XYZ file of C-alpha atoms in Angstrom:
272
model
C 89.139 -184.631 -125.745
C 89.216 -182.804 -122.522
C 90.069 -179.206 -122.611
C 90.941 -176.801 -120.144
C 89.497 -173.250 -120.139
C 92.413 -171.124 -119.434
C 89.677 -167.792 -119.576
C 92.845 -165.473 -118.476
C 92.184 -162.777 -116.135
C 90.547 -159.782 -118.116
C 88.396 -161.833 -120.002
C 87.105 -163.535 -116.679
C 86.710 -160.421 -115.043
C 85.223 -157.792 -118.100
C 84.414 -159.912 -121.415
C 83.317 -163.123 -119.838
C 81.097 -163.261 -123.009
C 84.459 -164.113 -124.860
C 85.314 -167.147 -122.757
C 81.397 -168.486 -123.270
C 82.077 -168.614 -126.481
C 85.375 -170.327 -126.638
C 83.461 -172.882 -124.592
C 80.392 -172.964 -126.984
C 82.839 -173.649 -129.835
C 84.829 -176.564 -128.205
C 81.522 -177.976 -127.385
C 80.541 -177.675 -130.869
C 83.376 -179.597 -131.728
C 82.561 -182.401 -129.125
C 85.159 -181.891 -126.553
C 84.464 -181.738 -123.274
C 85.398 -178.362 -121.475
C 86.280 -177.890 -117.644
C 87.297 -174.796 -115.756
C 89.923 -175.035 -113.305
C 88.448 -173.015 -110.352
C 91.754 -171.960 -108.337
C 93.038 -170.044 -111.943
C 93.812 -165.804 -111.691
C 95.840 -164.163 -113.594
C 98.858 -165.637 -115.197
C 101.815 -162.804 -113.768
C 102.467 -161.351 -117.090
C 102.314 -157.874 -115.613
C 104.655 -158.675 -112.992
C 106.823 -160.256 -114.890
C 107.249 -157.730 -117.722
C 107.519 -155.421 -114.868
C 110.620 -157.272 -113.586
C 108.708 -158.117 -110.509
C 109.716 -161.581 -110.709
C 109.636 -162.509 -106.561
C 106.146 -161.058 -106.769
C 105.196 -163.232 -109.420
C 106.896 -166.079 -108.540
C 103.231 -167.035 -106.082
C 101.032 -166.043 -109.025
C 103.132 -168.842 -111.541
C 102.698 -171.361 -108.950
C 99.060 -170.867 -108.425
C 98.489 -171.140 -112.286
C 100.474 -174.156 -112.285
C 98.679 -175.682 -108.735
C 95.148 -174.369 -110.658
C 95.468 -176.401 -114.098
C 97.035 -179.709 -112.409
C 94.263 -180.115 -109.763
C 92.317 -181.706 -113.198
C 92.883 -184.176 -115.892
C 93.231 -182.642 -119.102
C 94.717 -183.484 -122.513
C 95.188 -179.361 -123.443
C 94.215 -176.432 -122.162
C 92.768 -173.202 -124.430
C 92.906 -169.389 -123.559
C 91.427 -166.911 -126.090
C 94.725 -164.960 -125.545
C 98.092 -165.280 -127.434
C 99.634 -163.073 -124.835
C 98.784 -165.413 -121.692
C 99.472 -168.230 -123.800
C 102.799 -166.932 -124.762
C 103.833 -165.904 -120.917
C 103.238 -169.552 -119.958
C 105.581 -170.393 -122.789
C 108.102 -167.815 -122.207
C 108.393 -166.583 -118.667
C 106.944 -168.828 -116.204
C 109.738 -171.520 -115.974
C 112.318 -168.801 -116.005
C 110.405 -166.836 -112.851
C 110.639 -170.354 -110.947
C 114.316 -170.994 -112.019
C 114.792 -167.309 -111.072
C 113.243 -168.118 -107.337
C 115.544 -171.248 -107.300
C 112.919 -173.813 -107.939
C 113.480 -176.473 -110.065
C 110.176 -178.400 -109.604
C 107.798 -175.852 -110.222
C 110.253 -174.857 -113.295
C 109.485 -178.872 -114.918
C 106.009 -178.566 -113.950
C 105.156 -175.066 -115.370
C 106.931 -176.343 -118.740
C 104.910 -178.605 -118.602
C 101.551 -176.869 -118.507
C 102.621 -174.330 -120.979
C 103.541 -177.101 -123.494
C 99.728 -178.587 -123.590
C 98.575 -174.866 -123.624
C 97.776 -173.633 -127.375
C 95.930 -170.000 -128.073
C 92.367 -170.848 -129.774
C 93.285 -170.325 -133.121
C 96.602 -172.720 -132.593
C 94.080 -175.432 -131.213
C 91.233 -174.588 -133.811
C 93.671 -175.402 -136.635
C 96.556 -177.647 -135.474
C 94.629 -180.347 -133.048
C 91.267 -179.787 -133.929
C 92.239 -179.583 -137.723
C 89.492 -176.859 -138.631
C 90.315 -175.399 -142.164
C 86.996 -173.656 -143.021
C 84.661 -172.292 -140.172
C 81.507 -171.668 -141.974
C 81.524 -175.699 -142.706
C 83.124 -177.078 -139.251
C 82.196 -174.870 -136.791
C 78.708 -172.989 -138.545
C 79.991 -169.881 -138.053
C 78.102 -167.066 -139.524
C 78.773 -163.559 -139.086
C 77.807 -160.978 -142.315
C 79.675 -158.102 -141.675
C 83.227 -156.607 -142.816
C 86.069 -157.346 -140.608
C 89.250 -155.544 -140.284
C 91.796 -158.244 -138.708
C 94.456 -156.892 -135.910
C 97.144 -159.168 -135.172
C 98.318 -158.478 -131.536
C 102.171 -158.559 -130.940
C 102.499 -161.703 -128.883
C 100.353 -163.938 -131.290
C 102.303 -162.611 -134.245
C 105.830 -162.740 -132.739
C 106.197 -165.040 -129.530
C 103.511 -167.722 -131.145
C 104.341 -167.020 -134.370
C 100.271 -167.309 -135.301
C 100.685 -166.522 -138.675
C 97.729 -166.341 -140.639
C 96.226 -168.745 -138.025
C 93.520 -166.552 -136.973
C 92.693 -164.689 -140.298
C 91.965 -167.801 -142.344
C 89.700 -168.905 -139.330
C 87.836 -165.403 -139.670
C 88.024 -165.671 -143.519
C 86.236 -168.564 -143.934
C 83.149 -167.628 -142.018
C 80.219 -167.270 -143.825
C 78.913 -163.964 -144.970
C 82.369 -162.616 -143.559
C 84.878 -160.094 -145.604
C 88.286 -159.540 -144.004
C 90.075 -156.610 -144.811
C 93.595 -155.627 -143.875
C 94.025 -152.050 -142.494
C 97.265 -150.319 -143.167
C 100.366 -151.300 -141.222
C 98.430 -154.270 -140.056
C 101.375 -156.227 -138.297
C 102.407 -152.777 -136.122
C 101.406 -152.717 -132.441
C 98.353 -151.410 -131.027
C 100.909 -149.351 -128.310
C 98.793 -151.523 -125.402
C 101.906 -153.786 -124.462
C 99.973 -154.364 -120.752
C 102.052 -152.167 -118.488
C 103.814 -150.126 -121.442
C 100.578 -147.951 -121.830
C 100.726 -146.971 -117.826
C 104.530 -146.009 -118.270
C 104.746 -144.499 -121.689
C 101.249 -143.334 -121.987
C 102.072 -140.051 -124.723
C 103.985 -143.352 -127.106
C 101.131 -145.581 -126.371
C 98.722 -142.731 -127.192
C 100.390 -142.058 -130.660
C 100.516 -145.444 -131.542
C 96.970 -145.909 -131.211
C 96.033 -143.237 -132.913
C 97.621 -144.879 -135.514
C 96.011 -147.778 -135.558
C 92.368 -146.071 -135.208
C 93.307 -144.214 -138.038
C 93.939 -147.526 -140.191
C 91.180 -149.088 -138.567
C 88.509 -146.559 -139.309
C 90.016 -145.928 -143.190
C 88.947 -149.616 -144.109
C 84.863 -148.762 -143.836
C 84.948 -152.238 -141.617
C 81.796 -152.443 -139.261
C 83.670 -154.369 -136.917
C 88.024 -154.893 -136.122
C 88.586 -158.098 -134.608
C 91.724 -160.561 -133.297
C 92.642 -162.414 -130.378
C 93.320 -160.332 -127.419
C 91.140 -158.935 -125.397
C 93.566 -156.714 -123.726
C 94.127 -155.297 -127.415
C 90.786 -155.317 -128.285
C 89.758 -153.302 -125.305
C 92.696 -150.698 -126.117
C 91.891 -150.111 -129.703
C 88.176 -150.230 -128.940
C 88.634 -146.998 -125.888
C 90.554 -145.517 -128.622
C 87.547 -145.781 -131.882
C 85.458 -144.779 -128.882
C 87.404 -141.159 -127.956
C 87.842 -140.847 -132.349
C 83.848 -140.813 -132.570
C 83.649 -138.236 -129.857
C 86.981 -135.955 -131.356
C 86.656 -136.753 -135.109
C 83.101 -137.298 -136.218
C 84.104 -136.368 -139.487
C 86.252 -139.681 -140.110
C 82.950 -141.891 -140.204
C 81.500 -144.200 -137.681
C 84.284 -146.727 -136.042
C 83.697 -150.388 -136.022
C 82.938 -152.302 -133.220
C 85.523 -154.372 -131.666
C 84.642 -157.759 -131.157
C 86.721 -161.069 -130.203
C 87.638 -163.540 -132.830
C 85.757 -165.755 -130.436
C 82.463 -164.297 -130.363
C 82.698 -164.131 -134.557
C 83.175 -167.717 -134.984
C 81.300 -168.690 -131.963
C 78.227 -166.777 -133.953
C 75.682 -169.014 -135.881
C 72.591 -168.029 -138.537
C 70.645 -169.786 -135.558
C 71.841 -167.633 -132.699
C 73.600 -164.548 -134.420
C 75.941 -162.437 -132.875
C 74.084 -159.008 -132.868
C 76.078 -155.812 -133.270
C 75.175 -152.632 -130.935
C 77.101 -149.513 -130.573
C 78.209 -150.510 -126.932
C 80.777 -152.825 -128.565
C 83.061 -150.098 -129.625
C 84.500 -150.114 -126.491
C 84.321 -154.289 -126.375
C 81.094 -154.119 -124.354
C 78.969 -157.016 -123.521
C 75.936 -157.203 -126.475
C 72.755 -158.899 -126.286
């Protein structure tokens, strides 16, 4: 098939080693991957700001971006951008009164899946260590962001991807399925709530002994990861805090080119 790198804006612009590996697993596969040049970010910001007339020129340019090629789907290694498309993007052109970009965007949001959706409802991949040679040997604590779990409705999508990877042990922190207190904008406007809640989930994170915490938003990732970065510096005592690394990057990892963990990837650094 032909697939469509929807890389979403942060991970184009900070973790670009996230959207290399999407693309080196879709190759692996034996699809063909193209990038649609013209794509930025996909308004969520905006439009959870309630700046919809403002975001109303950043839906259409996703939607001009992804039908200036031929693809049959298009992948993002983000539930939240995925589930923007889904959910906002035809109402912020019915909200601007137009009806055309309204089909069109529907339409590019229905052939948009998160990795994990594609991974295991097109691709049909039900054990990574056998159909994708993923090989990571380290202990994972799994963090479900919010719009995977509740807009997607992932389920255990991602977790059984990560759980079948050779050499790989997932563990569940506690209070797995509560948010990360990232929410995009929320942090910026509530910053004392979004502070407490991610102390939280450092807590949890650092309690399971896991060398790494992993999931499928880099947004998330890079939250959590500033956080296990300030909890080394304030709270030595609590033990080293994993690394945070892309669900990407772990499956994407092979005994032939491992991915190699470093201490910069607490903070969802690039590694070598």
């Amino acid at each position: 098939m032909r697939i469509a790198l929807f890389a979403t804006c942060i991970v184009d612009a900070m973790y670009p080693e996230t959207a290399k590996a999407t693309v080196a697993i879709l190759e692996r596969l034996g699809h063909t991957v193209i990038f649609p040049r013209k794509q930025a970010c996909c308004g969520q910001m905006h439009i959870n700001s309630g700046a919809f007339a403002q975001a109303y020129p950043v839906v259409k340019n996703h939607v001009e971006a992804f039908e200036s090629e031929e693809w049959d789907w298009a992948v993002a290694p983000s539930g939240s951008c995925v589930a923007s498309l889904g959910h906002q993007h035809g109402m912020i052109a019915e909200s601007q009164n137009d009806e055309s970009l309204k089909s069109r965007a529907d339409d590019i949001a229905g052939r948009t899946l998160e990795l994990a959706q594609f991974l295991t409802d097109v691709a049909g991949v039900t054990n990574s260590a056998e159909d994708l040679g993923s090989y990571f040997p380290h202990t994972i604590a799994y963090h479900p962001s919010c719009h995977g779990m509740r807009l997607l409705r992932l389920g255990d999508r991602q977790e059984r991807l990560l759980s079948t990877v050779e050499g790989a042990t997932v563990v569940a922190p506690q209070n797995q399925d509560s948010c990360c207190g990232f929410g995009g904008t929320f942090s910026v406007k509530n910053p004392q709530v979004s502070t407490a809640m991610l102390q939280d989930k450092v807590e949890a994170l650092v309690s399971t002994g896991a060398s790494v915490c992993s999931g499928g938003d880099a947004s998330c990732l890079m939250h959590i990861g500033g956080g296990l970065q300030r909890q080394e510096e304030l709270m030595p005592a609590m033990g080293e805090p994993p690394a945070t690394v892309h669900m990407a990057r772990i499956l994407a990892s092979t005994k032939d080119n491992p991915l190699v963990l470093d201490r910069s990837m607490v903070t969802g650094g690039s590694l070598r």
